[in-house]
Coordinates of C-alpha atoms and ligand atoms in Angstrom, one line a residue:
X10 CA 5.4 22.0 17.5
X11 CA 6.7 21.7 13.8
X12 CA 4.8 23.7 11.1
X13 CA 2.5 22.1 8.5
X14 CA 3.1 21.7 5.0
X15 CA 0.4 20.4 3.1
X16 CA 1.2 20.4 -0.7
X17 CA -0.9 18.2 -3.6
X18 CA -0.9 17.0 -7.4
X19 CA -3.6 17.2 -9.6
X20 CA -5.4 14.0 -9.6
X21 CA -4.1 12.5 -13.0
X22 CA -7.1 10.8 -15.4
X23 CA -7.0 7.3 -15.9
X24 CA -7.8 7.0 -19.0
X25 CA -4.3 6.5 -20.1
X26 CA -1.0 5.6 -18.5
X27 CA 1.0 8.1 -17.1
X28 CA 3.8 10.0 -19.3
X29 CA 7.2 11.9 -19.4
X30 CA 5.0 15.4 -18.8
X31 CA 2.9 13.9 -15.6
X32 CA 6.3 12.6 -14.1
X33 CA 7.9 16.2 -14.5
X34 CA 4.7 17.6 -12.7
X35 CA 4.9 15.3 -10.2
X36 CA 8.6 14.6 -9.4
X37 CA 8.7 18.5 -8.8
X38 CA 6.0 18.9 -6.4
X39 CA 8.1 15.4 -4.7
X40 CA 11.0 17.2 -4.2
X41 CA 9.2 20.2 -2.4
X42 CA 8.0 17.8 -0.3
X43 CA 11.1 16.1 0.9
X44 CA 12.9 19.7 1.3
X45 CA 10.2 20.7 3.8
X46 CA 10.4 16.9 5.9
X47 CA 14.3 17.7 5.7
X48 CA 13.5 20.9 7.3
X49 CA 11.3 19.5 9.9
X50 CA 8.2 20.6 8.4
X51 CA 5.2 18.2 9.3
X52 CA 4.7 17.4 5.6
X53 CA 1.6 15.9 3.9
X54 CA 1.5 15.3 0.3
X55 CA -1.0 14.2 -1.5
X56 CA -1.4 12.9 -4.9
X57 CA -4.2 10.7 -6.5
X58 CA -6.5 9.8 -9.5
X59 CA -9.3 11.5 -11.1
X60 CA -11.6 8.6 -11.9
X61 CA -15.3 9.6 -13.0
X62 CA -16.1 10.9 -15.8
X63 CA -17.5 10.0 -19.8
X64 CA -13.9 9.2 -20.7
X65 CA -13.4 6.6 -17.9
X66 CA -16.8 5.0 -18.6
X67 CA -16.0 5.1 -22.1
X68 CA -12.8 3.4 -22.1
X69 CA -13.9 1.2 -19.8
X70 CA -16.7 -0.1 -22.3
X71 CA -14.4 0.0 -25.1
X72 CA -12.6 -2.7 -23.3
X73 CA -15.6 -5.0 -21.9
X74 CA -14.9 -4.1 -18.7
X75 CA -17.1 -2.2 -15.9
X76 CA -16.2 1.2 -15.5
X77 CA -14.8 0.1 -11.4
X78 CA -12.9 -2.5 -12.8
X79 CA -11.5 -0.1 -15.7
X80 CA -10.5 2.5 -12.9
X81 CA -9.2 0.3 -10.4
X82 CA -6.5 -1.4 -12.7
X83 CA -5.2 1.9 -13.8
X84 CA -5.0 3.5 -10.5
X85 CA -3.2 0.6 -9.4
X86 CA -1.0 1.7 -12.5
X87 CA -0.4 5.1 -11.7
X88 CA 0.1 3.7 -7.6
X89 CA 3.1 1.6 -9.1
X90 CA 4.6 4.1 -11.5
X91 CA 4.9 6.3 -8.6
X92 CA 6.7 3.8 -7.0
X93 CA 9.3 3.5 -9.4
X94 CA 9.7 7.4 -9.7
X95 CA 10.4 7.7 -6.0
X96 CA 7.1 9.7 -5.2
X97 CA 7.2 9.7 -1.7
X98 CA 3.6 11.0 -1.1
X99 CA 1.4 10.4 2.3
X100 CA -1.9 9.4 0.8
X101 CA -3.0 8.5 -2.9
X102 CA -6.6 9.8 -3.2
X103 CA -8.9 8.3 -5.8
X104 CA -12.6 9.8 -6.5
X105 CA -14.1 6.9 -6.4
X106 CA -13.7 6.0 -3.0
X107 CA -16.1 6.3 0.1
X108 CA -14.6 9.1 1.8
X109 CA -14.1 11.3 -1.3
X110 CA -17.6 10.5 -2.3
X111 CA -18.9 11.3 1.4
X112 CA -16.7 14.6 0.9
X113 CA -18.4 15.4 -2.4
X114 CA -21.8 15.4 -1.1
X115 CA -21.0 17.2 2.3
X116 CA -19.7 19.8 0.5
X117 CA -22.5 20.3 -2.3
X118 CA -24.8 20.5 0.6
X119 CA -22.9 23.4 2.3
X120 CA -22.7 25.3 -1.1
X121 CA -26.5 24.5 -1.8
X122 CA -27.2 25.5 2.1
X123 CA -25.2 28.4 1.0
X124 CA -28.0 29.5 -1.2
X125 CA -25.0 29.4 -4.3
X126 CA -26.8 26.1 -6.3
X127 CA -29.7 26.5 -8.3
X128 CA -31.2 24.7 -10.9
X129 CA -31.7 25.8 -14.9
X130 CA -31.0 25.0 -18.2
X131 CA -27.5 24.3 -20.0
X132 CA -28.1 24.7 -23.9
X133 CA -25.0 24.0 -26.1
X134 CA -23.6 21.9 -29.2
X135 CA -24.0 17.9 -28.2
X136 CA -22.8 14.6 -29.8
X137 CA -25.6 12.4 -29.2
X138 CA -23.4 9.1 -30.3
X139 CA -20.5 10.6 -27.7
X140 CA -23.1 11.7 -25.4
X141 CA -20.6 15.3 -24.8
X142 CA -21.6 19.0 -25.3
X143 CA -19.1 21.0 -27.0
X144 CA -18.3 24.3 -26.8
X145 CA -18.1 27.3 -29.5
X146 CA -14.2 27.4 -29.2
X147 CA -14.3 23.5 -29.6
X148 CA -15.5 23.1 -32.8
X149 CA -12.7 23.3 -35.2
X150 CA -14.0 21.8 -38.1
X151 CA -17.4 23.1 -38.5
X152 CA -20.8 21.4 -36.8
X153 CA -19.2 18.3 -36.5
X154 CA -18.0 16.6 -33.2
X155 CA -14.0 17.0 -32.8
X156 CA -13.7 13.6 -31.6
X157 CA -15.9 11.2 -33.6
X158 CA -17.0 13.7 -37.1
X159 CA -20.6 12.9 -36.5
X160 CA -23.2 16.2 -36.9
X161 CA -24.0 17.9 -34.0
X162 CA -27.0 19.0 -33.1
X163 CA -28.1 22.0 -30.3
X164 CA -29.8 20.5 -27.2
X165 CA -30.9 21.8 -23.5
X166 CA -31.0 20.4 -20.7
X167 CA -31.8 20.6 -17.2
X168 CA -28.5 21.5 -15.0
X169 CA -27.4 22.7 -11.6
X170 CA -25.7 25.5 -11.3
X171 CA -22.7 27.2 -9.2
X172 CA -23.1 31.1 -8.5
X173 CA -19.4 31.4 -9.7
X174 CA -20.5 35.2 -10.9
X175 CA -21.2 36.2 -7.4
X176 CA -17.4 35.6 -6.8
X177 CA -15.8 37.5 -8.8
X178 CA -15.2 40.6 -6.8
X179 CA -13.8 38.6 -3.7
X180 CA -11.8 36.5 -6.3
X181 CA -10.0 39.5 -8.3
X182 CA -9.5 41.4 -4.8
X183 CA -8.0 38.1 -2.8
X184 CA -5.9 38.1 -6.5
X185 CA -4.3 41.4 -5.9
X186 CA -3.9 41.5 -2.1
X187 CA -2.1 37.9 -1.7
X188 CA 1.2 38.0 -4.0
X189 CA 1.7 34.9 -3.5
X190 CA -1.2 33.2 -4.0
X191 CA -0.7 32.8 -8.3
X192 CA 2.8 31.5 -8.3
X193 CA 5.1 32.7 -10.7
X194 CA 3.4 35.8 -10.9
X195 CA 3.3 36.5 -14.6
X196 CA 0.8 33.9 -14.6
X197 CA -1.8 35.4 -11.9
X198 CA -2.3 38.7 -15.1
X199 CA -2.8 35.6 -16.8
X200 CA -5.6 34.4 -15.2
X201 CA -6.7 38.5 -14.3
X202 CA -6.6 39.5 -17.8
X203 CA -7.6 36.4 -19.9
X204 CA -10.3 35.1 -17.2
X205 CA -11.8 37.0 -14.5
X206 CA -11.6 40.4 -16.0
X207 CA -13.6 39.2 -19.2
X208 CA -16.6 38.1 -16.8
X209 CA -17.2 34.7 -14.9
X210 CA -20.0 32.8 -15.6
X211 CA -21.7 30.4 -13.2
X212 CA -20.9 26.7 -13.8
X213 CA -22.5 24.3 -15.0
X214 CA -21.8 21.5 -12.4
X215 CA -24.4 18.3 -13.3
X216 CA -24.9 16.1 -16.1
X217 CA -27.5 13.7 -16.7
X218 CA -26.0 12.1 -19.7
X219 CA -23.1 11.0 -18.1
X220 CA -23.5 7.8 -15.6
X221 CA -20.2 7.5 -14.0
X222 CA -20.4 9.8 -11.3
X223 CA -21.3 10.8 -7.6
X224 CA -25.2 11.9 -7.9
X225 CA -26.4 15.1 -7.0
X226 CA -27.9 14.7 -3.2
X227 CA -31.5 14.1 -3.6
X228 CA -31.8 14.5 -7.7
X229 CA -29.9 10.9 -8.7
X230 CA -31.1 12.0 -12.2
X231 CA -28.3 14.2 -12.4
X232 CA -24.6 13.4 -11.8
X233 CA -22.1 15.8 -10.2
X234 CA -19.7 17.4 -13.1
X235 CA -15.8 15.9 -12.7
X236 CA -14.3 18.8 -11.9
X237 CA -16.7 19.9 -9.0
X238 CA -15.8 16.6 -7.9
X239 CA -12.7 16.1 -8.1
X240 CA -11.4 19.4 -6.9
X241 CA -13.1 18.2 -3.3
X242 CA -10.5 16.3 -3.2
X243 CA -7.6 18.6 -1.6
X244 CA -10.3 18.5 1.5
X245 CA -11.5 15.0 1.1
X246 CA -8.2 13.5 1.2
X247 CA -7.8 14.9 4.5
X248 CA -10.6 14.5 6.4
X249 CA -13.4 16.7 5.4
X250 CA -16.6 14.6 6.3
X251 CA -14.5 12.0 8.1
X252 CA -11.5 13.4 10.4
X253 CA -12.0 16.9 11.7
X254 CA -8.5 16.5 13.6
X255 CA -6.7 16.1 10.7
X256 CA -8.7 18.1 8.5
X257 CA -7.8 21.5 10.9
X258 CA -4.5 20.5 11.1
X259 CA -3.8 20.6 7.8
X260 CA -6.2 22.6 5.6
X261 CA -5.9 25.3 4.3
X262 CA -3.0 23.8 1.6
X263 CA 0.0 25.7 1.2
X264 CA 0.2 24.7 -2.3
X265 CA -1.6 23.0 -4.9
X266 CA 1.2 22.6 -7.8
X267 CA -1.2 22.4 -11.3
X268 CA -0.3 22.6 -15.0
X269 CA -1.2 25.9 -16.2
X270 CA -3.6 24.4 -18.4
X271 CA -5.8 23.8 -15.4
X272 CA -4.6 26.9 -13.4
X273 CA -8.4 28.8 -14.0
X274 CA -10.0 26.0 -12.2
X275 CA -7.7 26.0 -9.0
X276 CA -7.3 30.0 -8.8
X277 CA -10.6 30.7 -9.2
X278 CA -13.3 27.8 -9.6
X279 CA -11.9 26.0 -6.2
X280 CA -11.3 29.2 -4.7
X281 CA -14.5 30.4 -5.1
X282 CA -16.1 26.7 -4.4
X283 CA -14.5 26.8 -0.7
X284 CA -15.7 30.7 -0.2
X285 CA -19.3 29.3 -0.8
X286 CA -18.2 26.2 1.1
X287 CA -17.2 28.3 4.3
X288 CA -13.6 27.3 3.4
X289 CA -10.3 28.7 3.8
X290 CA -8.9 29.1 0.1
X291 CA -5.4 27.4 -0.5
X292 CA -2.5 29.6 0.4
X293 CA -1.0 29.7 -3.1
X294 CA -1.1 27.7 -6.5
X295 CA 2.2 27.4 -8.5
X296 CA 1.3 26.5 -12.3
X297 CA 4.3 24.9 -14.1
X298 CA 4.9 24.7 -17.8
X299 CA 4.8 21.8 -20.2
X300 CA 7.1 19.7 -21.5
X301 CA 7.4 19.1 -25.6
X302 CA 8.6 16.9 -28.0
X303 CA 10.0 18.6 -30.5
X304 CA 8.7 21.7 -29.4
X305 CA 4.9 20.0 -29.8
X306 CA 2.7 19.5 -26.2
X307 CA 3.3 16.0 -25.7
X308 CA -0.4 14.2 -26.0
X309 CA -1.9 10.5 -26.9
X310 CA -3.7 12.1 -30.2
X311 CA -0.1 13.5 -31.9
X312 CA 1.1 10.1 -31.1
X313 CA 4.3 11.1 -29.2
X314 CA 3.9 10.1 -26.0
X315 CA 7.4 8.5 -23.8
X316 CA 6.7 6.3 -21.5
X317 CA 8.7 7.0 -18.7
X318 CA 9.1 3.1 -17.2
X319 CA 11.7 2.7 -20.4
X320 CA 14.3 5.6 -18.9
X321 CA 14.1 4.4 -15.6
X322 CA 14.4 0.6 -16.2
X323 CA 17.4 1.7 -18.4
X324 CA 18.8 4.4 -16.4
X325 CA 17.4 4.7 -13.5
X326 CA 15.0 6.4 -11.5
X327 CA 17.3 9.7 -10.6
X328 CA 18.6 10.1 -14.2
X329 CA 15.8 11.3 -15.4
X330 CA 14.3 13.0 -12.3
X331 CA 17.6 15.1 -12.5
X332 CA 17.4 15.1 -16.1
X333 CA 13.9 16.9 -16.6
X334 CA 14.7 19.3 -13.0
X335 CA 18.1 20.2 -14.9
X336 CA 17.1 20.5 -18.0
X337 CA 14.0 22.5 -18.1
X338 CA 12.5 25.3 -16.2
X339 CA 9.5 24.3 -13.8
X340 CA 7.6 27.3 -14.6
X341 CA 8.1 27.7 -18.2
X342 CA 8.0 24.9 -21.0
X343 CA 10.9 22.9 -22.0
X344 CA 11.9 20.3 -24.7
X345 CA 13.0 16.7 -24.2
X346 CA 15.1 14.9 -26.5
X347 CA 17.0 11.6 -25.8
X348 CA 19.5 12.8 -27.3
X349 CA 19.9 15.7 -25.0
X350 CA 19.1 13.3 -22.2
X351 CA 22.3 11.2 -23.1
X352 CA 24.7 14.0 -23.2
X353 CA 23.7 15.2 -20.0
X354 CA 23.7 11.8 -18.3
X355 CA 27.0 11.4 -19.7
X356 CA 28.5 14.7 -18.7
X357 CA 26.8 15.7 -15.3
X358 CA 26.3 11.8 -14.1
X359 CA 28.9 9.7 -14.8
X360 CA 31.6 12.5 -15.4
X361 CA 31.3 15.3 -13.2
X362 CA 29.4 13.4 -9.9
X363 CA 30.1 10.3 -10.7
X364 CA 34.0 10.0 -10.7
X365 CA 34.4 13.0 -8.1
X366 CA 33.0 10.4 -5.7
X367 CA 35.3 7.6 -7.5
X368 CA 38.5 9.4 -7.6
X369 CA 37.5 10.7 -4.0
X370 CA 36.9 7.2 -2.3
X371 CA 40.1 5.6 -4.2
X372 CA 42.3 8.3 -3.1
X373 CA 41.0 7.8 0.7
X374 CA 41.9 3.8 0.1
X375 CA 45.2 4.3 -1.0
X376 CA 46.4 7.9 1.3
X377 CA 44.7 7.2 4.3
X378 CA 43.5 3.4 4.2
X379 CA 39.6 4.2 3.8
X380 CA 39.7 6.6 6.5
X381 CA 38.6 10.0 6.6
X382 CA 40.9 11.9 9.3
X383 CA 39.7 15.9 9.6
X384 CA 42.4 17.8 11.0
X385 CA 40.4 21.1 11.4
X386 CA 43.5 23.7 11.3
X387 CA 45.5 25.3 8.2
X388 CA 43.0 26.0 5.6
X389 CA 44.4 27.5 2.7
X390 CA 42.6 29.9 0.3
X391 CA 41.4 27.2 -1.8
X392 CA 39.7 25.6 1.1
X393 CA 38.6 28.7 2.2
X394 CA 36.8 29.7 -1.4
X395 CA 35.3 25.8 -1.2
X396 CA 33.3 26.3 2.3
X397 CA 32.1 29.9 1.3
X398 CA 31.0 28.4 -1.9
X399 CA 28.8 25.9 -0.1
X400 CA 27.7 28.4 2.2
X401 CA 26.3 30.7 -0.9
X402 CA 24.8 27.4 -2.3
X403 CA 23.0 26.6 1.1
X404 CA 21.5 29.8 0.7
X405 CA 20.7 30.2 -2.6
X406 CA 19.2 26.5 -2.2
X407 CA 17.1 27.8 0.7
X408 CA 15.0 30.2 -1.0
X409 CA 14.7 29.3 -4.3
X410 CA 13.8 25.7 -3.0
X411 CA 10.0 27.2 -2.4
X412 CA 10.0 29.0 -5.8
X413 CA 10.7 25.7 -7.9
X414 CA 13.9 27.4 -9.2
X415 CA 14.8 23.5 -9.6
X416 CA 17.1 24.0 -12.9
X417 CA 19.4 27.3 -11.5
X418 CA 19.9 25.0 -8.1
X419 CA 21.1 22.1 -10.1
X420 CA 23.2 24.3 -12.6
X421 CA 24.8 26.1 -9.1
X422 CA 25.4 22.8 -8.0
X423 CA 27.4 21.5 -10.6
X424 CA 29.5 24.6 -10.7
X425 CA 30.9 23.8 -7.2
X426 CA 30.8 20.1 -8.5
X427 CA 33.3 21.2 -10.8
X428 CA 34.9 23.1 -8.3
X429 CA 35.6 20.3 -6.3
X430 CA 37.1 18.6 -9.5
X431 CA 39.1 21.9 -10.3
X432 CA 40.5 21.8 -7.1
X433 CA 41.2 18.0 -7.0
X434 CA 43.4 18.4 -10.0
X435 CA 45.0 22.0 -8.5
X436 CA 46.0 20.3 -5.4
X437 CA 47.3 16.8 -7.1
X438 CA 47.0 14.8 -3.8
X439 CA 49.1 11.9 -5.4
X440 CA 51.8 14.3 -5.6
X441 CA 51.7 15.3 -1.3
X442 CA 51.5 11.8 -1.0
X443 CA 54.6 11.3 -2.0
X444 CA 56.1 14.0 0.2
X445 CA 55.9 13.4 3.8
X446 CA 56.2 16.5 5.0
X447 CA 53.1 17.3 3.5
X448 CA 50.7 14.9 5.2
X449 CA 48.8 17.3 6.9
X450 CA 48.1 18.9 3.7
X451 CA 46.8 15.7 1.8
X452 CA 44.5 15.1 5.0
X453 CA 42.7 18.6 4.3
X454 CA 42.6 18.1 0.6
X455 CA 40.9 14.2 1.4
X456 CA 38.6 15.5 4.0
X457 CA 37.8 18.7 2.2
X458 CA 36.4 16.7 -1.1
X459 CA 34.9 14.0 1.2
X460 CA 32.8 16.5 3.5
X461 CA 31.8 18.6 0.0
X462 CA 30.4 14.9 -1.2
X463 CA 28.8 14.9 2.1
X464 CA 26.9 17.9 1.4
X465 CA 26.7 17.4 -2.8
X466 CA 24.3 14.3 -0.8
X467 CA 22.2 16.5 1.9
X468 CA 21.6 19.0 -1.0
X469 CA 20.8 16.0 -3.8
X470 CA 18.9 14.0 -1.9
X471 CA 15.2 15.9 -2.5
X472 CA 16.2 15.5 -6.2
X473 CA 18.0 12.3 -6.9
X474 CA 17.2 10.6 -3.0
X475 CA 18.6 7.0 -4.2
X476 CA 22.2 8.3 -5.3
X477 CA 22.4 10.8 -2.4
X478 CA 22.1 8.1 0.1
X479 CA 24.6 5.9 -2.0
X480 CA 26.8 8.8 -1.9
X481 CA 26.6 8.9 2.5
X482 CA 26.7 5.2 2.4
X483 CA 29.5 4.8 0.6
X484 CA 31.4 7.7 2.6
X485 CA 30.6 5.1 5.6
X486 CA 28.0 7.5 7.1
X487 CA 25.5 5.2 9.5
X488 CA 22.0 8.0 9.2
X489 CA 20.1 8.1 6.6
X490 CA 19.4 11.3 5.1
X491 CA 16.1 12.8 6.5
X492 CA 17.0 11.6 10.0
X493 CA 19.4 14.2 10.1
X494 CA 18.5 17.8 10.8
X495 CA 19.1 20.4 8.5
X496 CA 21.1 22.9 10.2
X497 CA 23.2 19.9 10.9
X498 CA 23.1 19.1 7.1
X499 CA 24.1 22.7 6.1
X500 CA 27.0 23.2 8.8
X501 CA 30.6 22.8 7.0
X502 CA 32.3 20.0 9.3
X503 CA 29.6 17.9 9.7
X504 CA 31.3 14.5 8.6
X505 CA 33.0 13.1 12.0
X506 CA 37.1 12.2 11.9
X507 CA 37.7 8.5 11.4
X508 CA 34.7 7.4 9.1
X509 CA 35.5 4.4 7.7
X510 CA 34.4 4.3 4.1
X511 CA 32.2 1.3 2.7
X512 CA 32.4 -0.7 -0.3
X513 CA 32.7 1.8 -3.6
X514 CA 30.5 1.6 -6.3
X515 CA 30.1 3.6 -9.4
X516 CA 26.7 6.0 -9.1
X517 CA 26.3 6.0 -13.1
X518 CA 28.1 3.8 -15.5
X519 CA 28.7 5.8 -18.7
X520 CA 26.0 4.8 -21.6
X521 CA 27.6 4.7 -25.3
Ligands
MSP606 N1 -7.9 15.4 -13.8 C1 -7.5 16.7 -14.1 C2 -7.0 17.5 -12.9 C3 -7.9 17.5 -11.7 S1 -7.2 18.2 -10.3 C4 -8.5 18.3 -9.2 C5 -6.5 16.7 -15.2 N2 -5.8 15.6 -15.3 S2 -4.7 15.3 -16.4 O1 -4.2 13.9 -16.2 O2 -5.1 15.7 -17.7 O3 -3.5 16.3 -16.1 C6 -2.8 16.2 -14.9 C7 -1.7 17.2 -14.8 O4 -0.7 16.8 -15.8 C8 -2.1 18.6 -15.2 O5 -1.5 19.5 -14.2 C9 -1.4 18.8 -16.5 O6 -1.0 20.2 -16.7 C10 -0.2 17.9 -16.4 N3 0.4 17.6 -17.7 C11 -0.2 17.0 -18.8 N4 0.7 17.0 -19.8 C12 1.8 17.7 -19.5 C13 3.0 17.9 -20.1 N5 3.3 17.6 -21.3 N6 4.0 18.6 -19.4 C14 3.8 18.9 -18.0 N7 2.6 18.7 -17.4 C15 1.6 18.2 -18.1 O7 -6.2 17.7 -15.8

């Protein structure tokens, strides 16, 4: 029976539209995904919207609109954006629906039953007009709200809390015994030294000033905190308190892929949560870096936001998933600039890729009348230095796949790119096709660039899955990608004598 690989998003807020930094998150954890159904993993992946909360019910006012209303039009947002970007997720979870809900409260029960809940006071700095508490750190300007300027005043209130104190033991020791489970690791001393080693404090996790919420079982004065709620959903979304099946099929997760803003509340906080729950925690999170504008955390208050529907209605979809994979390290924080996005389109696109597959198919037209013939004997060095070059990229794609090396792939990729080019121009195949005693040489030459854009498509396709498929469709190759299994798609040879190539067309057309 195939393994399980259950990977997740955070559930993005929907209080504003999706942007460049939420499609890097998300096209990352995609390609994961589609690496693992390529390798015959029984893949789910999940991916959803966070939808209570003051913000939402907020926003939703602002605009005349009920908070439902408010949330479902932007979820439907985020459901089409996903679209466009190619997200090829199983299920879209959004808090406010029944199962979640149904989720939320069978699992506060089990924590409560667990003895962990208990009810006391939460004192801190509150905005009565914006109805939120604000901590010490919060307060950059003095006793005044950061968001509206109004005076603050100190108020108390009644709360429940989580025993998140009792935890932290188990959570530093499960820490240190499971390398894996803080991925990349410089980031689990993160979360040791600047987190759980200072102390944990129990959680807060009810509100009675917010409305927008699920209520706490039995106490509808109070309303369960967002983040208790929506971290229920890597269990809700499959089958918590409504598919058992599924639900011990797939849980626990083998990776919840955060921001590293919100790594404390999935390495520790939902760790902990499931412990009190009776729950497996989640086999490893993997917190990734940001990416800036000008070197600034992209964010609606600094007013630099990119949507990204205007780079994929202008150059499509894979441009800039390849762009923001090539360009910036997953784990660490990158910059984008258009400008930089350009050059690389430019360069890696429509040079490199782009006319190797042109030159390739018009050479096959005009030597061997669209066919691709594989002779199979008299490799030469150069051929020889080709195949053990994919080989090495296989491997090196193989294992770093799983650490989100995304950018050192790519960047190993184009080097045997480029090697293909090199060794189209060493060769100079419209020079053996003028000699006919060199036809079996041309042949090798044709078939050797053709079966390296065969496998430039097996290895793209998690990354860019539109072009790779336009690559094996224009090499006249009848499966489609995934269908294919992937010791066929690393095996050197793979591409059957005679394939007849289909209509060319150019993958990017140059921008000016
Ligand atoms: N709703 C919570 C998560 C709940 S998970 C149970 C939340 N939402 S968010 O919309 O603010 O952020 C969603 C994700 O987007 C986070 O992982 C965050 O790190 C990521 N990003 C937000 N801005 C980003 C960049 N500029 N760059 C990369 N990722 C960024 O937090």
């Amino acid at each position: 029976m195939a393994e399980k690989f259950y990977i997740t998003t955070p559930l993005y807020y929907v209080n504003d539209i999706p942007h460049l930094g939420h499609i890097f998150e998300v096209i990352g954890i995609d390609v994961l995904a589609r690496f693992r159904r390529m390798q015959g993993y029984k893949v789910f992946f999940m991916t959803g919207t966070d939808e209570h909360g003051l913000k939402n019910q907020k926003e939703a006012e602002r605009r005349g609109v009920s908070p439902q209303e408010f949330v479902d039009q932007m979820s439907e947002m985020f459901k089409s954006i996903w679209q466009q970007a190619e997200i090829s997720y199983d299920y879209f979870i959004r808090t406010t629906e029944p199962r979640h809900v149904k989720a939320v409260i069978k699992f506060f029960n089990a924590v409560r039953d667990n003895g962990d809940i208990y009810k006391g006071f939460y004192e801190g700095w509150y905005c009565t007009p914006c109805e939120t508490f604000w901590s010490e750190s919060q307060l950059t300007d003095g006793n005044v709200c950061p968001e509206c300027k109004r005076p603050i005043t100190r108020h108390r209130e009644e709360a429940y809390f989580f025993k998140l104190s009792k935890y932290q033991n188990w959570l530093m020791e499960h820490i240190k015994s499971n390398a894996d489970f803080i991925k990349p690791s410089f980031r689990a001393n993160e979360m040791i030294n600047s987190f759980i080693k200072p102390g944990l404090n129990d959680l807060c996790i009810s509100r009675t000033t917010v409305k927008w919420g699920i209520p706490v079982p039995g106490d509808n004065q109070h309303v369960i905190y967002v983040w208790f709620d929506a971290l229920i959903n890597y269990v809700s979304g499959i089958g918590y308190a409504d598919d058992e099946e599924q639900f011990k099929e797939f849980w626990p997760a083998d990776c919840h892929v955060v921001g590293k803003d919100i790594l404390k509340f999935h390495t520790a906080i939902w760790p902990a949560m499931l412990k009190a729950a009776g729950l497996e925690p989640p086999r490893q999170v993997f917190g990734h870096g940001f990416v800036t504008i000008k070197e600034e955390k992209m964010s609606k208050s600094k007013g630099n936001i990119i949507d990204p529907r205007e780079y994929f209605n202008t150059y499509g979809t894979d441009a800039l998933r390849y762009f923001l994979l090539r360009e910036i390290s997953y784990a660490m924080d990158g910059v984008f600039s258009e400008e930089k996005f350009k050059q690389r389109y430019n360069a890696d696109l429509a040079n490199d890729l782009g006319n190797l597959l042109n030159r390739t198919m018009a050479m096959i037209r005009k030597y061997n009348q669209g066919r691709i013939i594989r002779k199979g004997d008299g490799l030469s060095a150069s051929e020889q230095e080709i195949i053990a070059s994919f080989g090495a990229l296989f491997q090196s794609y193989e294992t770093r796949m799983p650490e989100f090396e995304y950018n050192v792939i790519l960047a190993q990729t184009w080097d045997v790119i480029n090697l293909l080019n090199k060794y189209i121009n060493d060769k100079q195949p419209w020079l053996l096709a003028k000699d006919s005693s060199r036809r079996n040489e041309l042949e090798t030459v044709l078939y050797t660039v053709a079966e390296g854009l065969r496998s430039l498509g097996s290895l793209l396709y998690p990354f860019m899955p539109a072009t790779a498929e336009r690559i094996w469709q224009q090499l006249g190759i009848e499966q489609n990608i995934p269908e294919v299994a992937w010791s066929e798609h690393r095996r050197w040879g793979w591409l059957p004598d005679g394939t007849q190539l289909r209509e060319p067309s150019p993958l990017f057309p140059r921008i000016e």
